Amino acid sequence: MTELLAPAGSMEALKAAISNGCDAIYLGMQKFGARAYSSNFDVESLKEAVQYAHLRDVKIYVTMNTIVFENEVEEMKAQMHELNDIGVDGIIVQDLAALDYIVKNFLDMEAHCSTQMGIDDLDGTLLFKELGAKRVVLSREVEIEKVKEIKRAAKMPIEVFVHGALCVSYSGNCLMSGLIGYRSGNRGRCVGSCRKVYELIDQTTGTALGKSYILSTKDLSTIDYINDLKDIDSLKIEGRMKEPAYVANVVSKYRLAIDHKVTEADKENLSKTFNRTFTKGYLFHEDSKDITNISRPNNFGLEIGRISKIVKDMYEITLTRPLNQNDTIRISHENEDVNLTVAKMYGKDGNLINTADDVCYIKLKEKLSRGDSVYKTKDVSYYKALEASLEKEFKRFNLDIRVYAYPDSKLIIDAAGFGFNYLYESEEILSEAINNPTTKEQVVKQFSRLNDTIFELNHVEFEECGVFIPAKLLNAARRDIVQGLYDLKLNSHKKRTKALKAKEKISFAPDKPYLTASVTTKEQYDACVSCGIEEIYFENVVRRNQNDYKEKEGQLLIGGYGGIYHYRKTNPFVADYSLNVVNATSCYELYRLGAKRITLSYELNKRQIEDLIHAYYEENDGYPALEMIVYGRAPLMFTKYCPLKKMDQCGVCRTKRYELKDEHGTFPILSHEDCTTTLLNGKTLNLFDELQSIKGIEAFRLNFTIESKEQVVKTINEALGKLNGGVNKAVFNQDTDTRGHFNKEIL
């Protein structure tokens, strides 16, 4: 059966999801979950959540899908043991260190690969199957046919997102929030840089092509395609930051769809809670031009009518859908919004009314125009219906009882529920009935009082033997049986751990530091060769995401897990920055998979790099082989979406250069041949002045993107001078350069 997986940022949202028919919940703790700004759970509330869910046959998965710095690894391990003790069903992870620890230590608690890992192909899925993961959450960019093919070929449980907010970048491959605001998406603290206004600039002519929310995606909705999803193991709703009413609304509609009961009215009701307008997503072949809604980044609402007339001090609204008193509406006027709660509205006769179906009148001080669209952003009566559903029981479980009641004997009841048996035996002895022996109907009446439980009475066996059973005793027996079955159910969850095996130690002899370079043009490549750079990444780059693995010769720079699986037996390789390596265990696991060298994450500072090297040495009696990017415009995001196509500039990228601009600076757009896009940082990372102080790094990489041949030569000479100590003067330019995270810890 397909699992319906719901989000919960709070206990209220968890109950809302379960009450409306989910099969599993994913939630986060105070640390390591990729939604640091939702309420989240502490140990005590998680215990309550797990008990509440497990009694109702609902699984609990905890998100621990942030990158884990070296000084957090022990805390991460301790939290995992706590989760296992509580009985959590699985943990969703991004960091290789987290995956490795779960697989090696726990028998029953599963490791699930987060979408943050960027797995979008069969090769990546097979790698994690080999590494012991029990489920892979595929990237949102994977199309349904490929999802099915991956599931068929990998023979491994697959999870996909089916509803809710979308990242414009491949998840886990967005550094924008971290590099601009020091709040990392890989740490669960994304500030939503893609939801801001940007201006598109044609750099070639200096022309501005307009301001808009050019990076803001619509929300995903696949409810129309539910039959195509029936073979997928888990369908995931995004929304740990959302209110319980939103969770109730979306879960209930997808439950109906999975059960083949959904109506068109149900589907429309999805728009009655938060939405940014909907897209079927890359999952169902949405044109990348239509994945965004560039007019607004927040709740769009449901269109219900237009301003049709201005009558004295009132506006007439001609309605296509009903409007009720106390509903919240948004009126769009000249790209500005007027938001209000409808406290008073009037009918054609000027009298106050509390509901309208075709036309109504409202008083407003703001200036509006005829034709302005009106949207309902909160339907009060619908919200009341949702709130009424927040703590109902979606399903109840059968309780069967066999009652043994004889004079001068104890009351014995053999009860069955959840697949368990519980034997109740009273302390008191039953008496023979003088006038009114207890009947089967009376037993049924007392045992049917199960509304405050998750049981419903099913089969009752009772042989009437002229005995009197006090109602008080039957009630006590019922309560005891319910609690006894609850305990059996909750205690049945296995929480086993494994015996650890000794690991083979891997280390590398320290090398004298040298320069490597990555380039985007043949001109840059030739410039690097002319300057004596021996390791250049150009046509030997296998990026993370969107890959067709072609046969390649020699050493490769690999940025994704699928690439590692595909080439590890044929090509030596260097692991790229996009694997987000920030701790010693992740390094070790990649060396074990064949990496010759590992490029550290952009999100590490100097102290954290030193911590990683020290921890690696302690664990392996030797050093790691590391590479570090010390120059270049950092890739803020890699996306399947092309902002140029959205702004009708498709194909022009071959002859012109573009950038996005906001109040902080500019961000060059790097367009690739396959119409994917990399957004670059406006400032250039420059750590040349620090090269002499950075210890334990084998290769320092220069990352060339939009530089000319002359700029490449000048930069290499500067770097060489700094590396060998020949240049003493500072080369850092405050206006154009940045040190990234090197001297500052990211949140």
XYZ file of C-alpha atoms in Angstrom, residues 251-577:
327
model
C -3.876 15.281 4.255
C -7.644 14.766 4.089
C -7.778 15.501 0.343
C -4.877 13.191 -0.532
C -6.406 10.481 1.677
C -9.614 10.765 -0.330
C -7.646 10.678 -3.578
C -5.649 7.581 -2.613
C -8.905 5.884 -1.567
C -10.564 6.866 -4.911
C -13.167 9.080 -3.199
C -11.964 12.583 -4.096
C -14.293 15.040 -5.879
C -13.550 18.168 -7.903
C -14.890 20.224 -4.985
C -12.380 18.504 -2.673
C -9.552 19.410 -5.047
C -10.673 23.036 -5.172
C -10.681 23.112 -1.370
C -6.891 22.674 -1.431
C -6.752 26.357 -2.394
C -8.631 27.369 0.763
C -5.505 27.065 2.876
C -2.072 28.481 2.038
C -0.994 28.240 -1.619
C 1.259 30.127 -4.028
C -0.887 28.835 -6.925
C -0.178 25.300 -8.035
C 2.094 23.424 -10.414
C 2.133 19.735 -11.303
C 5.895 19.976 -10.910
C 8.733 18.415 -12.852
C 7.299 15.104 -11.596
C 4.548 15.485 -14.205
C 6.486 17.377 -16.882
C 5.705 20.985 -16.015
C 7.468 23.333 -18.424
C 10.297 24.864 -16.378
C 9.015 28.289 -17.466
C 5.774 27.623 -15.568
C 7.260 26.358 -12.303
C 7.353 29.875 -10.789
C 4.777 32.506 -9.867
C 6.753 35.715 -10.213
C 3.934 38.057 -9.157
C 3.947 37.207 -5.426
C 5.842 34.843 -3.101
C 3.220 34.241 -0.402
C -0.375 33.080 0.024
C -2.288 33.621 -3.215
C -5.721 32.583 -2.003
C -8.696 31.501 -4.117
C -10.150 33.921 -6.663
C -13.789 34.670 -5.796
C -14.700 37.698 -7.905
C -13.901 41.209 -9.149
C -14.607 44.834 -8.278
C -17.453 45.600 -10.677
C -18.651 49.082 -9.665
C -17.867 51.996 -7.382
C -21.027 53.247 -5.664
C -20.478 56.379 -3.503
C -18.264 55.187 -0.611
C -18.686 51.494 -1.409
C -17.206 48.972 -3.816
C -19.418 46.409 -5.528
C -17.947 42.910 -5.784
C -19.414 40.553 -8.366
C -18.797 37.093 -6.982
C -18.019 33.772 -8.665
C -17.821 32.017 -5.279
C -19.555 32.752 -1.948
C -18.219 35.323 0.521
C -19.082 35.257 4.227
C -18.756 37.750 7.039
C -15.337 37.474 8.786
C -13.673 35.863 5.755
C -10.262 37.346 4.912
C -9.817 38.677 1.389
C -7.043 40.121 -0.754
C -7.788 42.653 -3.486
C -5.091 43.081 -6.125
C -4.800 46.705 -7.249
C -1.996 47.793 -9.609
C 0.353 45.050 -8.338
C -0.287 46.109 -4.724
C -2.478 44.186 -2.284
C -5.276 45.396 -0.049
C -5.831 42.778 2.664
C -8.811 42.852 5.027
C -11.173 40.791 7.145
C -14.739 41.375 5.982
C -16.262 42.645 9.236
C -19.229 44.254 7.446
C -20.746 43.690 4.031
C -23.935 44.941 2.480
C -26.607 43.693 0.091
C -28.127 45.557 -2.877
C -30.650 47.201 -0.549
C -27.870 48.637 1.633
C -28.639 46.372 4.580
C -25.966 44.409 6.432
C -25.690 40.773 5.341
C -23.521 37.903 6.569
C -23.296 35.873 3.358
C -23.393 36.598 -0.378
C -23.362 34.365 -3.458
C -23.519 36.730 -6.439
C -22.918 40.327 -5.381
C -22.055 42.316 -2.254
C -20.779 45.753 -1.226
C -17.931 46.710 1.123
C -16.678 50.052 2.467
C -12.971 50.765 2.055
C -10.734 53.818 2.450
C -8.161 52.406 0.022
C -8.417 53.312 -3.658
C -9.429 50.427 -5.928
C -10.354 50.190 -9.606
C -13.043 48.430 -11.545
C -11.779 45.021 -12.655
C -9.484 44.479 -9.636
C -9.415 40.782 -8.722
C -10.654 39.643 -5.300
C -9.184 36.550 -3.597
C -10.309 34.782 -0.449
C -7.260 33.965 1.714
C -9.191 32.605 4.702
C -12.624 30.996 4.586
C -13.866 31.173 8.178
C -16.544 28.473 7.909
C -14.123 26.129 6.123
C -11.485 26.714 8.801
C -14.064 25.882 11.478
C -14.769 22.580 9.717
C -11.029 21.851 9.532
C -10.544 22.696 13.202
C -13.359 20.300 14.097
C -11.359 17.538 12.374
C -8.126 18.120 14.285
C -8.622 15.488 16.998
C -11.146 12.991 15.709
C -10.265 9.302 15.328
C -9.767 8.541 11.637
C -10.165 4.813 12.186
C -10.949 2.599 15.139
C -9.679 -0.893 15.869
C -11.836 -3.914 16.637
C -12.080 -5.074 20.245
C -13.281 -8.664 20.640
C -14.125 -10.090 24.077
C -14.983 -13.486 25.475
C -16.536 -13.164 28.964
C -16.364 -15.942 31.561
C -18.724 -15.111 34.477
C -19.920 -17.750 36.905
C -21.254 -17.541 40.495
C -18.548 -17.829 43.154
C -15.793 -17.229 40.564
C -13.734 -14.264 39.442
C -14.748 -12.366 36.329
C -12.408 -13.386 33.521
C -12.400 -11.673 30.146
C -10.242 -12.772 27.209
C -9.816 -9.662 25.043
C -8.277 -9.324 21.573
C -7.224 -6.121 19.805
C -4.367 -4.938 17.539
C -3.537 -8.626 17.018
C -2.742 -9.042 20.728
C -4.549 -10.927 23.479
C -5.050 -9.604 26.998
C -6.511 -11.656 29.848
C -8.419 -9.721 32.514
C -9.121 -11.251 35.910
C -11.072 -9.433 38.615
C -10.055 -9.376 42.257
C -13.614 -9.760 43.501
C -15.749 -12.892 43.371
C -19.062 -12.795 41.456
C -22.362 -13.654 43.129
C -25.371 -15.543 41.885
C -28.118 -13.195 40.719
C -31.212 -13.171 42.944
C -33.563 -11.338 40.569
C -31.836 -9.786 37.529
C -28.912 -11.764 36.131
C -26.543 -9.813 33.879
C -27.441 -10.184 30.207
C -25.287 -10.077 27.112
C -26.966 -6.768 26.191
C -25.809 -5.226 29.477
C -22.233 -6.408 28.874
C -22.345 -4.965 25.354
C -23.735 -1.667 26.692
C -20.892 -1.196 29.210
C -18.167 -2.331 26.794
C -19.425 -0.120 23.962
C -18.408 2.982 25.918
C -15.158 3.280 23.961
C -15.388 6.788 22.528
C -12.406 8.024 24.521
C -10.339 5.125 23.128
C -9.323 4.032 19.642
C -11.356 0.802 19.857
C -14.840 -0.119 18.764
C -16.588 -3.173 20.153
C -16.800 -5.939 17.576
C -17.474 -9.529 18.700
C -18.821 -10.372 22.179
C -19.130 -13.907 23.525
C -21.040 -14.272 26.800
C -22.861 -17.264 28.151
C -25.578 -16.194 30.603
C -25.196 -18.282 33.774
C -27.438 -16.520 36.257
C -24.639 -14.324 37.551
C -24.714 -10.696 38.610
C -21.837 -8.470 37.345
C -21.928 -4.923 38.748
C -21.782 -2.226 36.028
C -18.935 -0.639 37.993
C -16.902 -3.844 37.612
C -17.568 -4.077 33.873
C -16.439 -0.456 33.449
C -13.252 -1.105 35.432
C -12.614 -4.233 33.348
C -13.092 -2.249 30.125
C -10.584 0.408 31.209
C -8.057 -2.202 32.332
C -8.376 -4.133 29.054
C -7.959 -1.005 26.923
C -4.828 0.033 28.818
C -3.480 -3.523 28.747
C -3.845 -3.735 24.958
C -2.331 -0.249 24.577
C 0.712 -1.378 26.572
C 1.089 -4.569 24.538
C 0.940 -2.560 21.305
C 3.443 0.081 22.421
C 5.870 -2.431 23.937
C 5.888 -4.574 20.805
C 8.107 -2.108 18.973
C 11.641 -3.509 18.662
C 14.542 -1.203 19.554
C 17.553 -3.431 18.982
C 21.123 -2.245 18.502
C 24.033 -3.901 16.693
C 27.459 -4.973 17.861
C 30.020 -2.667 16.236
C 32.729 -4.082 13.986
C 36.272 -2.703 13.864
C 36.900 -0.545 10.797
C 39.911 -0.447 8.504
C 41.835 2.812 8.931
C 42.466 4.957 5.847
C 45.007 7.797 5.760
C 47.188 9.692 3.289
C 50.770 10.960 3.392
C 50.790 14.788 3.610
C 51.618 16.436 0.268
C 53.112 19.850 -0.358
C 50.130 22.119 -1.170
C 49.500 22.813 -4.869
C 46.870 24.532 -7.035
C 44.052 22.955 -9.017
C 41.498 24.789 -11.169
C 37.958 24.323 -12.409
C 36.975 26.147 -15.618
C 33.884 26.717 -17.742
C 35.472 27.627 -21.114
C 38.258 26.287 -23.373
C 39.886 29.733 -23.150
C 40.127 29.438 -19.354
C 41.426 25.874 -19.706
C 44.238 26.970 -22.046
C 45.153 29.801 -19.665
C 45.472 27.298 -16.778
C 47.657 24.977 -18.888
C 49.909 27.898 -19.870
C 50.407 28.722 -16.184
C 51.434 25.177 -15.306
C 48.301 23.984 -13.475
C 48.379 20.193 -13.765
C 44.944 19.231 -12.443
C 42.213 21.115 -14.309
C 38.513 20.260 -14.079
C 36.764 20.959 -17.368
C 35.344 18.159 -19.501
C 36.126 15.670 -16.720
C 33.497 17.152 -14.379
C 30.507 14.981 -13.403
C 28.167 17.387 -11.656
C 25.562 16.610 -9.038
C 22.092 16.207 -10.639
C 20.959 16.065 -14.268
C 23.475 13.561 -15.528
C 23.824 11.232 -18.471
C 26.854 9.187 -17.529
C 29.096 8.941 -20.578
C 32.342 7.009 -20.800
C 35.213 9.234 -19.672
C 38.957 8.824 -19.397
C 41.238 9.668 -16.512
C 40.542 11.321 -13.197
C 37.104 12.880 -12.657
C 35.673 15.568 -10.383
C 32.389 14.065 -9.153
C 29.719 16.159 -7.427
C 26.936 13.620 -6.856
C 26.448 10.174 -5.362
C 25.173 8.664 -8.605
C 28.410 9.685 -10.316
C 30.457 8.003 -7.591
C 28.527 4.741 -8.006
C 28.825 4.881 -11.802
C 32.536 5.675 -12.154
C 34.175 4.358 -8.975
C 35.357 1.119 -10.635
C 36.593 2.730 -13.865
C 37.979 6.181 -12.976
C 39.964 7.689 -10.110
C 37.967 10.636 -8.744
C 37.952 13.693 -6.536
C 34.734 14.344 -4.557
C 33.382 17.854 -5.212
C 32.068 20.538 -2.800
